[in-house]
CSV table of C-alpha atoms in Angstrom, one decimal:
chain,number,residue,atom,x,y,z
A,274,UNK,CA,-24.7,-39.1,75.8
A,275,UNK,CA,-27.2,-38.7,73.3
A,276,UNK,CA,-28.3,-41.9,71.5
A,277,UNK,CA,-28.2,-41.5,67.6
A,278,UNK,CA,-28.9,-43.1,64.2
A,279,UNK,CA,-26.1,-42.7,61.6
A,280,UNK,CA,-28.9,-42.3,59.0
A,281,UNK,CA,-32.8,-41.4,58.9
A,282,UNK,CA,-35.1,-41.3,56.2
A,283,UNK,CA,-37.3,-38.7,55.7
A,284,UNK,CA,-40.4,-39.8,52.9
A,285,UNK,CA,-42.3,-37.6,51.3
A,286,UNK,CA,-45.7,-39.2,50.8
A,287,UNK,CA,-47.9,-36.2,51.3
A,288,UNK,CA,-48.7,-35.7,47.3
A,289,UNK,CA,-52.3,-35.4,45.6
A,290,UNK,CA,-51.0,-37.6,42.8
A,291,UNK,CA,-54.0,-35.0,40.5
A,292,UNK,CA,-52.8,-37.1,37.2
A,293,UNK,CA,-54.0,-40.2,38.3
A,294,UNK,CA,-57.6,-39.0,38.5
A,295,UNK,CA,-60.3,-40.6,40.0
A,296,UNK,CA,-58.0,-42.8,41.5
A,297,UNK,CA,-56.6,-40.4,44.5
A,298,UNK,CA,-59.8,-38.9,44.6
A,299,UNK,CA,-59.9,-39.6,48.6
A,300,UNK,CA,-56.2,-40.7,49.4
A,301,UNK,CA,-52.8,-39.7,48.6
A,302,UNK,CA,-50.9,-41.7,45.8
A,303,UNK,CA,-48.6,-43.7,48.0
A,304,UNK,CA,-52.0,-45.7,49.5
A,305,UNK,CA,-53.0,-46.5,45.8
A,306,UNK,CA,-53.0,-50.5,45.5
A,307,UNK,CA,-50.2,-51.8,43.3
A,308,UNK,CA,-49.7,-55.2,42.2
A,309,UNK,CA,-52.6,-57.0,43.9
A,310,UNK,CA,-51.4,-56.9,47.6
A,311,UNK,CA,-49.3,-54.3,47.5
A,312,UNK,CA,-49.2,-50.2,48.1
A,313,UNK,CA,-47.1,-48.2,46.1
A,314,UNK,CA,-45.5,-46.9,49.8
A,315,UNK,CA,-44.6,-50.2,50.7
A,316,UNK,CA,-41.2,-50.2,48.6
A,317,UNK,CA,-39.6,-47.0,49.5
A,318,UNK,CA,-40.3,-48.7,53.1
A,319,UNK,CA,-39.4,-52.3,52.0
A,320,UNK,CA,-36.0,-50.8,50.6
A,321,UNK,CA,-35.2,-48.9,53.9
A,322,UNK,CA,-35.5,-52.2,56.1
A,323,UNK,CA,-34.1,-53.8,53.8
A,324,UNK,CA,-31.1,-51.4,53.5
A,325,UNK,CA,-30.7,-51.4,57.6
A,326,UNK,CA,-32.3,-48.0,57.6
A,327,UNK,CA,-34.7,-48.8,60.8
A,328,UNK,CA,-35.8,-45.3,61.1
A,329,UNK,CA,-38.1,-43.4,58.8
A,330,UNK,CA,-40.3,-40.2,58.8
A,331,UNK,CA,-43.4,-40.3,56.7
A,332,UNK,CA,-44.5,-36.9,55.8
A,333,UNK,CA,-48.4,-36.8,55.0
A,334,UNK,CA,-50.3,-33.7,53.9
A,335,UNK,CA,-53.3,-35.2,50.9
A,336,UNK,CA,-55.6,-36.9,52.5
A,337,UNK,CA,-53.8,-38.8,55.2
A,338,UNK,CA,-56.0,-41.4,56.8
A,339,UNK,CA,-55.8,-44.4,54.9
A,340,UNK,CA,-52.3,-43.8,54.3
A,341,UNK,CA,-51.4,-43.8,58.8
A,342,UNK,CA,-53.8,-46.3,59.0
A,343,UNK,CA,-52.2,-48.3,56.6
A,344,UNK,CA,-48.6,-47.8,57.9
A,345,UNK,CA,-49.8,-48.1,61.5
A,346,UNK,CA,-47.4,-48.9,63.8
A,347,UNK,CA,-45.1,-50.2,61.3
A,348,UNK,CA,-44.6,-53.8,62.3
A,349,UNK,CA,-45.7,-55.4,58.8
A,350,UNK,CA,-42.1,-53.3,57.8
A,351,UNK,CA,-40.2,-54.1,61.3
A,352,UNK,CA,-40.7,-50.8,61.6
A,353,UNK,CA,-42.2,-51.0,65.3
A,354,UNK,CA,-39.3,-49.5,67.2
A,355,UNK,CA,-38.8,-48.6,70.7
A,356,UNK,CA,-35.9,-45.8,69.2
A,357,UNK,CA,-36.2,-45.3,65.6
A,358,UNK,CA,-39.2,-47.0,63.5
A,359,UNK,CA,-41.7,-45.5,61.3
A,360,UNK,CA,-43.4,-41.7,62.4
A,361,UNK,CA,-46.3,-40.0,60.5
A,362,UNK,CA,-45.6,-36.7,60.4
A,363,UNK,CA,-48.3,-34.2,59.3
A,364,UNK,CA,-48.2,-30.3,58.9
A,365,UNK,CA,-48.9,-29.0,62.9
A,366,UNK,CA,-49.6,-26.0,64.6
A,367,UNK,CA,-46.2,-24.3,66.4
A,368,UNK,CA,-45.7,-21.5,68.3
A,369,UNK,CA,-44.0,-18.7,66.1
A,370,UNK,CA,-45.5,-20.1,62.2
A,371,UNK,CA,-47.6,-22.6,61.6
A,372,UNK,CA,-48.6,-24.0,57.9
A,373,UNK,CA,-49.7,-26.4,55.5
A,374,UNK,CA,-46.2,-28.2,53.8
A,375,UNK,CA,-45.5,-25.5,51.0
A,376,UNK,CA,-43.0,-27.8,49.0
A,377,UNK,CA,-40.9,-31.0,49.6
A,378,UNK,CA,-37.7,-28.8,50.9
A,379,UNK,CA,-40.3,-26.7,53.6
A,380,UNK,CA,-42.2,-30.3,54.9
A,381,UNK,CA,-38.9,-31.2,55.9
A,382,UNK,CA,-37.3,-28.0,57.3
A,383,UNK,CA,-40.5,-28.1,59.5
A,384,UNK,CA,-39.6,-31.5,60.8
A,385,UNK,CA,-35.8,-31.0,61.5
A,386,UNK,CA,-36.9,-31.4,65.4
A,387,UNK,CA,-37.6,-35.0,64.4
A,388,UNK,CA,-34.3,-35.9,62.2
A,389,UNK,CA,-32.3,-33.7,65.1
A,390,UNK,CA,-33.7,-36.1,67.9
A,391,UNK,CA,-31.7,-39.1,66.3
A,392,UNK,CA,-28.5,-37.3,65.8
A,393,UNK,CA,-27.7,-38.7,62.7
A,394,UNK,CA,-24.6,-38.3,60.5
A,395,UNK,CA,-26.9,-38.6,57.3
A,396,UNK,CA,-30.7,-37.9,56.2
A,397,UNK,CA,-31.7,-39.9,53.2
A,398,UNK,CA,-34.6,-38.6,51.0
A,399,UNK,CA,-37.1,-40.3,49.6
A,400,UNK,CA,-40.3,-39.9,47.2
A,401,UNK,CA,-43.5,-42.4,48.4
A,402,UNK,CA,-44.6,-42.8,44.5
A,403,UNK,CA,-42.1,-44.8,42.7
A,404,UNK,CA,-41.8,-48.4,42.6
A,405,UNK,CA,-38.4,-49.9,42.8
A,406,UNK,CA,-35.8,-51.8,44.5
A,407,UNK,CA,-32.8,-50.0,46.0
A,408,UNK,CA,-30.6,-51.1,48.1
A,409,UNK,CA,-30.3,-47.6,49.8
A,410,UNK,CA,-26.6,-48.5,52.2
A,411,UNK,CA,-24.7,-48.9,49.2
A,412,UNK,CA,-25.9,-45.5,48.0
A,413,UNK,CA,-24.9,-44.0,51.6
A,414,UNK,CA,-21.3,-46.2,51.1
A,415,UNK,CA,-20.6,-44.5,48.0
A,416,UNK,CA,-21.9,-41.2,49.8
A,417,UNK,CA,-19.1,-41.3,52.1
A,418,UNK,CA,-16.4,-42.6,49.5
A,419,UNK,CA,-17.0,-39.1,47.5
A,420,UNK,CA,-16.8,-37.2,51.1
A,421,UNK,CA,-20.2,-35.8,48.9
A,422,UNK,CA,-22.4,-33.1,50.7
A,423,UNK,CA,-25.2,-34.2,48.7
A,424,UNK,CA,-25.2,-37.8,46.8
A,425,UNK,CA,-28.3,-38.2,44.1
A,426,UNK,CA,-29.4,-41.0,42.6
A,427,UNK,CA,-30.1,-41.0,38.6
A,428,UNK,CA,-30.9,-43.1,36.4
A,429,UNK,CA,-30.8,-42.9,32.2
A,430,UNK,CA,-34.0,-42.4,30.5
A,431,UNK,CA,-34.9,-41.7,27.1
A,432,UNK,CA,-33.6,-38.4,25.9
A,433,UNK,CA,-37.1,-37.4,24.8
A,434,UNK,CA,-38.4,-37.7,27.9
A,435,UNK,CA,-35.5,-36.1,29.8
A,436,UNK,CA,-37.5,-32.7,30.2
A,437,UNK,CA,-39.8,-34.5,32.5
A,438,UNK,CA,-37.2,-35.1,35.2
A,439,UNK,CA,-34.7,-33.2,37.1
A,440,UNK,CA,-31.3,-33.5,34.8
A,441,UNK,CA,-27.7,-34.2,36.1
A,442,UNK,CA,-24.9,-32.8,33.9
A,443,UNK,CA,-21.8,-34.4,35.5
A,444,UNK,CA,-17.8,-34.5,35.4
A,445,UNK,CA,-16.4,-38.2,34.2
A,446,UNK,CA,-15.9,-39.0,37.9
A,447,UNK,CA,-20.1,-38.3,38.7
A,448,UNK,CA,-19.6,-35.0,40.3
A,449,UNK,CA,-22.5,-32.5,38.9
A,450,UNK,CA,-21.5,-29.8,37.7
A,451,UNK,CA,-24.9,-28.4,36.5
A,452,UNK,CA,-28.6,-29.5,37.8
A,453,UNK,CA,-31.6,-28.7,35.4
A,454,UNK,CA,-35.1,-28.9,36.6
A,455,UNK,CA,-37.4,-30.1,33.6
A,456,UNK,CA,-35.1,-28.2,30.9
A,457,UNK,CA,-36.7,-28.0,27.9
A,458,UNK,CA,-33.8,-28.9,25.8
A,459,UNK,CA,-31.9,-31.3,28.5
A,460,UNK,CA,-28.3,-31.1,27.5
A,461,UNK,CA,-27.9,-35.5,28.9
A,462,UNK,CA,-30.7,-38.0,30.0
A,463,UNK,CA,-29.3,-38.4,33.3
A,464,UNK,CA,-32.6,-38.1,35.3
A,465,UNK,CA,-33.0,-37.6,39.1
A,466,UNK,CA,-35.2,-40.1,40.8
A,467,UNK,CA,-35.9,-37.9,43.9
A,468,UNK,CA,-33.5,-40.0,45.8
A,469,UNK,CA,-31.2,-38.0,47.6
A,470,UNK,CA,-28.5,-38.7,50.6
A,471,UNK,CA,-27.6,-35.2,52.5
A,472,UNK,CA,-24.6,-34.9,55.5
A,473,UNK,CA,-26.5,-34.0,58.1
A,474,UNK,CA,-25.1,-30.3,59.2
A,475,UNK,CA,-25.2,-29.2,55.0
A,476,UNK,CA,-28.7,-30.2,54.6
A,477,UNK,CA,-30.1,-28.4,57.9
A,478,UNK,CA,-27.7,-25.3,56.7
A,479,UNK,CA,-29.6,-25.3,53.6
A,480,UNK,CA,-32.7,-25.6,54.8
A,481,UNK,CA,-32.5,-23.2,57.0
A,482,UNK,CA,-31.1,-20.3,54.2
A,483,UNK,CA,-34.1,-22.0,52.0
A,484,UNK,CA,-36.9,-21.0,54.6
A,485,UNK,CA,-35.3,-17.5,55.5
A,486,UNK,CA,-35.7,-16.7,51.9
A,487,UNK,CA,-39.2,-15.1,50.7
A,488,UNK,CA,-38.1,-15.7,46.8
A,489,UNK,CA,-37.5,-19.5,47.1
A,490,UNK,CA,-40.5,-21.7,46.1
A,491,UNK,CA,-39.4,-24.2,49.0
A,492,UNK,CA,-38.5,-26.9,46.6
A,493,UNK,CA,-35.6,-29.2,46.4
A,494,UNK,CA,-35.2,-29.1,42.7
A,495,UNK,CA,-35.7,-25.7,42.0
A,496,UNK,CA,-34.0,-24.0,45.5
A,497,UNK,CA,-32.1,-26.2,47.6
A,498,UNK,CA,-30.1,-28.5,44.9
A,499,UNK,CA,-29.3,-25.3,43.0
A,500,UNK,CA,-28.5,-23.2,45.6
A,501,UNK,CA,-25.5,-26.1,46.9
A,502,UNK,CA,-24.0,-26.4,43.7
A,503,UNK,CA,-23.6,-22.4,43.2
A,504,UNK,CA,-22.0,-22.4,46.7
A,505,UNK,CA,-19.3,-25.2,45.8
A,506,UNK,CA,-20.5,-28.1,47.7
A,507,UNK,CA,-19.7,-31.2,46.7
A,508,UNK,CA,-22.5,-33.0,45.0
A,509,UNK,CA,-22.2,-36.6,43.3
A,510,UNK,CA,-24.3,-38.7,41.2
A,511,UNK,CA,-25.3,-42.1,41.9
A,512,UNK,CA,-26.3,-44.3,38.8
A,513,UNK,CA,-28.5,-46.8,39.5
A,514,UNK,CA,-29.3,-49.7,37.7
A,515,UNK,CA,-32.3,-51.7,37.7
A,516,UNK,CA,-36.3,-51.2,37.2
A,517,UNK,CA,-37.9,-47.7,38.1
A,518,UNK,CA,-40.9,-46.5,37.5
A,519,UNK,CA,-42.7,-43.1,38.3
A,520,UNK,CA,-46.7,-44.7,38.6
A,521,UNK,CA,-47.7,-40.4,38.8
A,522,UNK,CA,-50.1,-41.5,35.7
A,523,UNK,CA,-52.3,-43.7,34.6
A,524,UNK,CA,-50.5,-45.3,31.9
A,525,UNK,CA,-47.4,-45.4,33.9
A,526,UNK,CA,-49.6,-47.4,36.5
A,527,UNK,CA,-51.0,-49.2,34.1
A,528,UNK,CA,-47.4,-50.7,33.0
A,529,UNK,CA,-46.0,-51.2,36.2
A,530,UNK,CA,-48.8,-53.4,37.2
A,531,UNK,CA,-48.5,-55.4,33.6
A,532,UNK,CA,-44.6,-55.6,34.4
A,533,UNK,CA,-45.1,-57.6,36.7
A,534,UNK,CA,-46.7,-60.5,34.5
A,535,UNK,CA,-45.0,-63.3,32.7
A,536,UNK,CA,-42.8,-66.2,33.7
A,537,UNK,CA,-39.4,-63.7,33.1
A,538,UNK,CA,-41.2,-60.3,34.8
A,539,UNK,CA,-39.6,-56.9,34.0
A,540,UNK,CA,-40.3,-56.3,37.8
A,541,UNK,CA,-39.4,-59.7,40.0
A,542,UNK,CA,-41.5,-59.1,43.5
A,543,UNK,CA,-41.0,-62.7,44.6
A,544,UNK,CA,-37.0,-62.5,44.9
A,545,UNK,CA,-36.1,-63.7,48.4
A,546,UNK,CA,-33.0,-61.4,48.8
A,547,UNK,CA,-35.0,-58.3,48.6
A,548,UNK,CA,-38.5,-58.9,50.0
A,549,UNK,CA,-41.6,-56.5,49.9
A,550,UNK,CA,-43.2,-56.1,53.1
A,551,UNK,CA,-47.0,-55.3,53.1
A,552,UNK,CA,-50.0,-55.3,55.3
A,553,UNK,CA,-51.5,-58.2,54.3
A,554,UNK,CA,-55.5,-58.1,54.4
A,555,UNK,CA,-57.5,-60.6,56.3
A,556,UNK,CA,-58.8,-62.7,53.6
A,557,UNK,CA,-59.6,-67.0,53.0
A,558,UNK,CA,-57.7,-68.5,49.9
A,559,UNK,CA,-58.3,-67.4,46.6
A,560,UNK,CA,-60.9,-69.8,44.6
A,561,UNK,CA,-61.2,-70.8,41.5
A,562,UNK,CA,-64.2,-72.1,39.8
A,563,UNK,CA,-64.9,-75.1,37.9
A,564,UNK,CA,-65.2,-73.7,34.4
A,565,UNK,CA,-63.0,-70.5,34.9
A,566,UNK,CA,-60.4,-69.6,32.7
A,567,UNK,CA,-57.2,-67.8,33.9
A,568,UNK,CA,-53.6,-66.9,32.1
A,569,UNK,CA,-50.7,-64.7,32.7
A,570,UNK,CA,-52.6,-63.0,36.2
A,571,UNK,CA,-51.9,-62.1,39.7
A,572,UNK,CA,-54.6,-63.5,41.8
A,573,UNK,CA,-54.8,-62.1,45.5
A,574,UNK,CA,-56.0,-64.0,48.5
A,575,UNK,CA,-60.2,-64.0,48.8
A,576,UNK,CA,-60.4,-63.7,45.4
A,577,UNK,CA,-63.9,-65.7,43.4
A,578,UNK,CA,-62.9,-66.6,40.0
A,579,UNK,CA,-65.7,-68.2,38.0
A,580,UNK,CA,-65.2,-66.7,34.5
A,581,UNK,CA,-62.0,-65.9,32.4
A,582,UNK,CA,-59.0,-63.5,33.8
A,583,UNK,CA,-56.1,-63.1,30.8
A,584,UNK,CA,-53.1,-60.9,31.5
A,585,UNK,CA,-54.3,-59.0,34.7
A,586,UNK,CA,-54.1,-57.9,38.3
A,587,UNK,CA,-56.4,-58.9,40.9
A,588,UNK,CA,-56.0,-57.5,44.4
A,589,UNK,CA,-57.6,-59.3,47.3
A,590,UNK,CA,-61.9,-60.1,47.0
A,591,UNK,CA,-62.0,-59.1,43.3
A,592,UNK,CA,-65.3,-61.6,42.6
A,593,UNK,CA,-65.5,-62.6,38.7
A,594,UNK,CA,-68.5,-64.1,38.3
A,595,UNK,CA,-69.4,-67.2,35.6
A,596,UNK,CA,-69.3,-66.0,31.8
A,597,UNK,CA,-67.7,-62.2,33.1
A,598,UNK,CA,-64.5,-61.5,31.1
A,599,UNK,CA,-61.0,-59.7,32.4
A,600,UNK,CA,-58.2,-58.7,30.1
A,601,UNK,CA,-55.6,-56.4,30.2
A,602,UNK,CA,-56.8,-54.8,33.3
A,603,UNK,CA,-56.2,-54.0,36.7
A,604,UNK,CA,-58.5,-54.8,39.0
A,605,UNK,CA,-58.2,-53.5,43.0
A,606,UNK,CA,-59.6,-55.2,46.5
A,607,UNK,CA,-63.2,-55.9,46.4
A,608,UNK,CA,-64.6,-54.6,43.1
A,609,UNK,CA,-66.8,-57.1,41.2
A,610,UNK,CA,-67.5,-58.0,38.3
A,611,UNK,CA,-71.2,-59.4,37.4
A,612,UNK,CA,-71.7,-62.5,35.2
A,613,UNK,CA,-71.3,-61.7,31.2
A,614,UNK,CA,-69.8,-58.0,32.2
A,615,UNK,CA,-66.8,-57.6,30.2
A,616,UNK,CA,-63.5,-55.4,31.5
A,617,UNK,CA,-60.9,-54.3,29.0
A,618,UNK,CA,-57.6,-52.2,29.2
A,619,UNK,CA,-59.1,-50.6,32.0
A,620,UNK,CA,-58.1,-50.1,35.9
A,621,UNK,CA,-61.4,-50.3,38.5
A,622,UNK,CA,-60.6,-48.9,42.0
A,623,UNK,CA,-61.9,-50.6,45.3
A,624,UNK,CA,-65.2,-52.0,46.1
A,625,UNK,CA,-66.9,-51.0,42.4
A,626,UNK,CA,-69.5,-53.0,40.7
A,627,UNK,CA,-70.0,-53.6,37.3
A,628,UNK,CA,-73.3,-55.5,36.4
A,629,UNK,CA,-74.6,-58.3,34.1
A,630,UNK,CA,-73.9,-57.2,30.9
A,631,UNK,CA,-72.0,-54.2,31.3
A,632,UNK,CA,-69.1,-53.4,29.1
A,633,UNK,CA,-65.7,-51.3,30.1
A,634,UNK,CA,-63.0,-50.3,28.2
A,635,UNK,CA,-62.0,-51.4,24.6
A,636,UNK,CA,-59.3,-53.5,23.3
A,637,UNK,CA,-56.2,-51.5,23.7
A,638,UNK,CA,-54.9,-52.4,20.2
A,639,UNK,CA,-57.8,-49.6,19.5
A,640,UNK,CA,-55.8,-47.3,20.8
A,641,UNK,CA,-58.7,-45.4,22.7
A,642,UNK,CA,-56.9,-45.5,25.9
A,643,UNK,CA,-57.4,-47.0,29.4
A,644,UNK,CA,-61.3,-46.6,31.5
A,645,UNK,CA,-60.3,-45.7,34.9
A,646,UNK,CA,-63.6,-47.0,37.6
A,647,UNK,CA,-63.1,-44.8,40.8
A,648,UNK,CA,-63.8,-46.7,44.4
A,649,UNK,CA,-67.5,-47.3,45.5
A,650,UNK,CA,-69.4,-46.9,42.3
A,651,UNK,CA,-71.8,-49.1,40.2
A,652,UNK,CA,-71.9,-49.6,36.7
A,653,UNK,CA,-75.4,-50.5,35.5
A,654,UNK,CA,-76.0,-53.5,33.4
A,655,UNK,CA,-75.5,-53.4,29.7
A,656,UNK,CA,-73.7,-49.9,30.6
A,657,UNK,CA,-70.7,-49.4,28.1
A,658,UNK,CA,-67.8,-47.6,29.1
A,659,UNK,CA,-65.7,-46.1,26.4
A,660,UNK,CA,-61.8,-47.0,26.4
A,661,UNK,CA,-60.2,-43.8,27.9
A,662,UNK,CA,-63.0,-42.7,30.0
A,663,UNK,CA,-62.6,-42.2,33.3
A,664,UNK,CA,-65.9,-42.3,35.8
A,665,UNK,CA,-65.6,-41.4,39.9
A,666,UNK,CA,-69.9,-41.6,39.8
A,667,UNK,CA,-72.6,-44.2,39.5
A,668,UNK,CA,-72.9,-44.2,35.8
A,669,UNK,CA,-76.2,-46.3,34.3
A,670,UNK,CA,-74.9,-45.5,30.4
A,671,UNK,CA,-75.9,-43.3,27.7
């Protein structure tokens, strides 16, 4: 008898993430630090354990190796499974066709062999760029309440955004009767959040049709979702209600990070019923200097602290040295930031110096946007970075 999983998860974490710039320059946007210890991929991951769901495919195309080496055998998740646990799977060469991912419905048609080795009743979706809290099994309970062929979960935004997302038109009991990819005049705000819970045999059926046809673009959105509703399979909607946010930008990065700020967060990563698992890096205690100043920030473990941090992120070993200033920024694991250098509205990427003097970003009451510092540059001293600008190079100033 074959041994089985009632539900895997298939995550599609293989994206270049282009509108966050210099930032995914050499990794994929689900590595991209988040919140000072945290990677964005380690809540779609934190939500499966957390939901029971013990088994997970992690689908990798955009410059994969920090990403597996981050995920690793999946024990910071209890995701280090003798059956089950967490797989990277990459594009690979097969016998009859072989081929890069060409959208999120083809990377996993070309990995059924890995969801058909578990048997299971259900495949859950997922997207590795959004950061949230889900309790994913009451999604699959309501799944199986519907007797749904395909359950996705939605959530309201702002009707001016709507043509941004895919957009559920439903019946008063949730079933969709219409699914819009990015309309341009969205007839309801009812976005998709890329979440979606198949029965097993209609997804593989689907996928199947979707790869034998030479017109389809490979895409869930655009082919697959579509191409069930015209059939007459039933598809439901599953509202969910709580924080989500799509971190594909640098604003919407930006936010998230600040969200978490504040003794009443927008985005509570300390609640003890729903914990966020993450590799944690090898690092002494945070210190804190005599004459430092500090309010309203997230300091990681190994981080120096000598001059004033207000209303910021620090991942682990950020130095601040005596008489450098930090506001309103975000700042990730081991960039620095040399004594009287000022930082600003801005985001600076791993391992990046900024010298004496130097000045980045600009107040963002200005209005002139937020600097974005790429991974293992320097900044010379006295440099000024303009708010908005966005450097992936030594830059020595003007």
């Amino acid at each position: 008898m074959q041994r089985k999983k009632e539900c895997v998860a298939m995550l599609l974490a293989g994206g270049q993430g282009s509108r966050l710039y210099a930032l995914t320059n050499n990794i994929a946007k689900p590595a991209v630090a988040f919140g000072g210890k945290y990677r964005i991929i380690d809540f779609p991951l934190s939500n499966c354990i957390n939901s029971g769901i013990d088994t997970v495919g992690v689908l990798t195309q955009y410059e994969p190796l920090e990403l597996n080496e981050y995920i690793g055998n999946g024990q910071p998740w209890d995701l280090d499974r003798s059956f089950g646990g967490v797989h990277i799977l990459s594009p690979y060469q097969a016998k009859k066709k072989s081929s890069w991912f060409e959208g999120t419905a083809n990377a996993i048609y070309q990995n059924m062999a890995f969801m058909q080795k578990y048997n299971p009743d259900y495949v859950l979706i997922l997207s590795g760029d959004h950061i949230y809290k889900m309790d994913y099994a009451a999604m699959l309970k309501a799944h199986k309440a519907t007797g749904a062929d395909c359950t996705i979960a939605a959530i309201e935004v702002p009707l001016k955004e709507a043509s941004r997302f895919g957009i559920l038109n439903t019946n008063a009991d949730g079933s969709i009767y219409q699914f819009e990819e990015k309309p341009k005049q969205p007839k309801s705000n009812l976005a998709s959040m890329g979440i979606y819970i198949f029965t097993a045999s209609k997804l593989f059926k689907y996928l199947k049709e979707d790869d034998e046809n030479p017109a389809s673009s490979k895409d869930f959105g655009k082919d697959v979702l579509p191409a069930m509703l015209n059939a007459g399979e039933k598809m439901f909607s599953y509202r969910f209600q709580g924080y989500w946010k799509d971190v594909g930008t640098i604003s919407s990065l930006w936010e998230a990070n600040m969200d978490l700020l504040g003794e009443e967060p927008n985005f509570d990563v300390n609640d003890p019923d729903w914990k966020i698992h993450s590799r944690n890096p090898l690092a002494p205690p945070e210190y804190i200097g005599e004459h430092a100043l500090l309010g309203n920030s997230l300091i990681s473990l190994g981080c120096e602290i000598g001059g004033t941090v207000i209303n910021s992120v620090l991942s682990s070993n950020v130095v601040i040295e005596e008489g450098a200033r930090v506001i309103d920024s975000v700042l990730m694991a081991g960039s620095v930031v040399r004594k009287g250098a000022t930082v600003c509205y801005s985001i600076v990427d791993e391992n990046t110096v900024i010298e004496e003097g130097a000045a980045v970003g600009e107040d963002k009451e200005a209005g002139a946007g937020i600097a974005v510092l790429g991974r293992n540059i320097r900044i010379g001293a006295g440099a000024k970075v303009a708010g908005g600008q966005i450097l992936d190079k030594d830059y020595k100033g003007e």
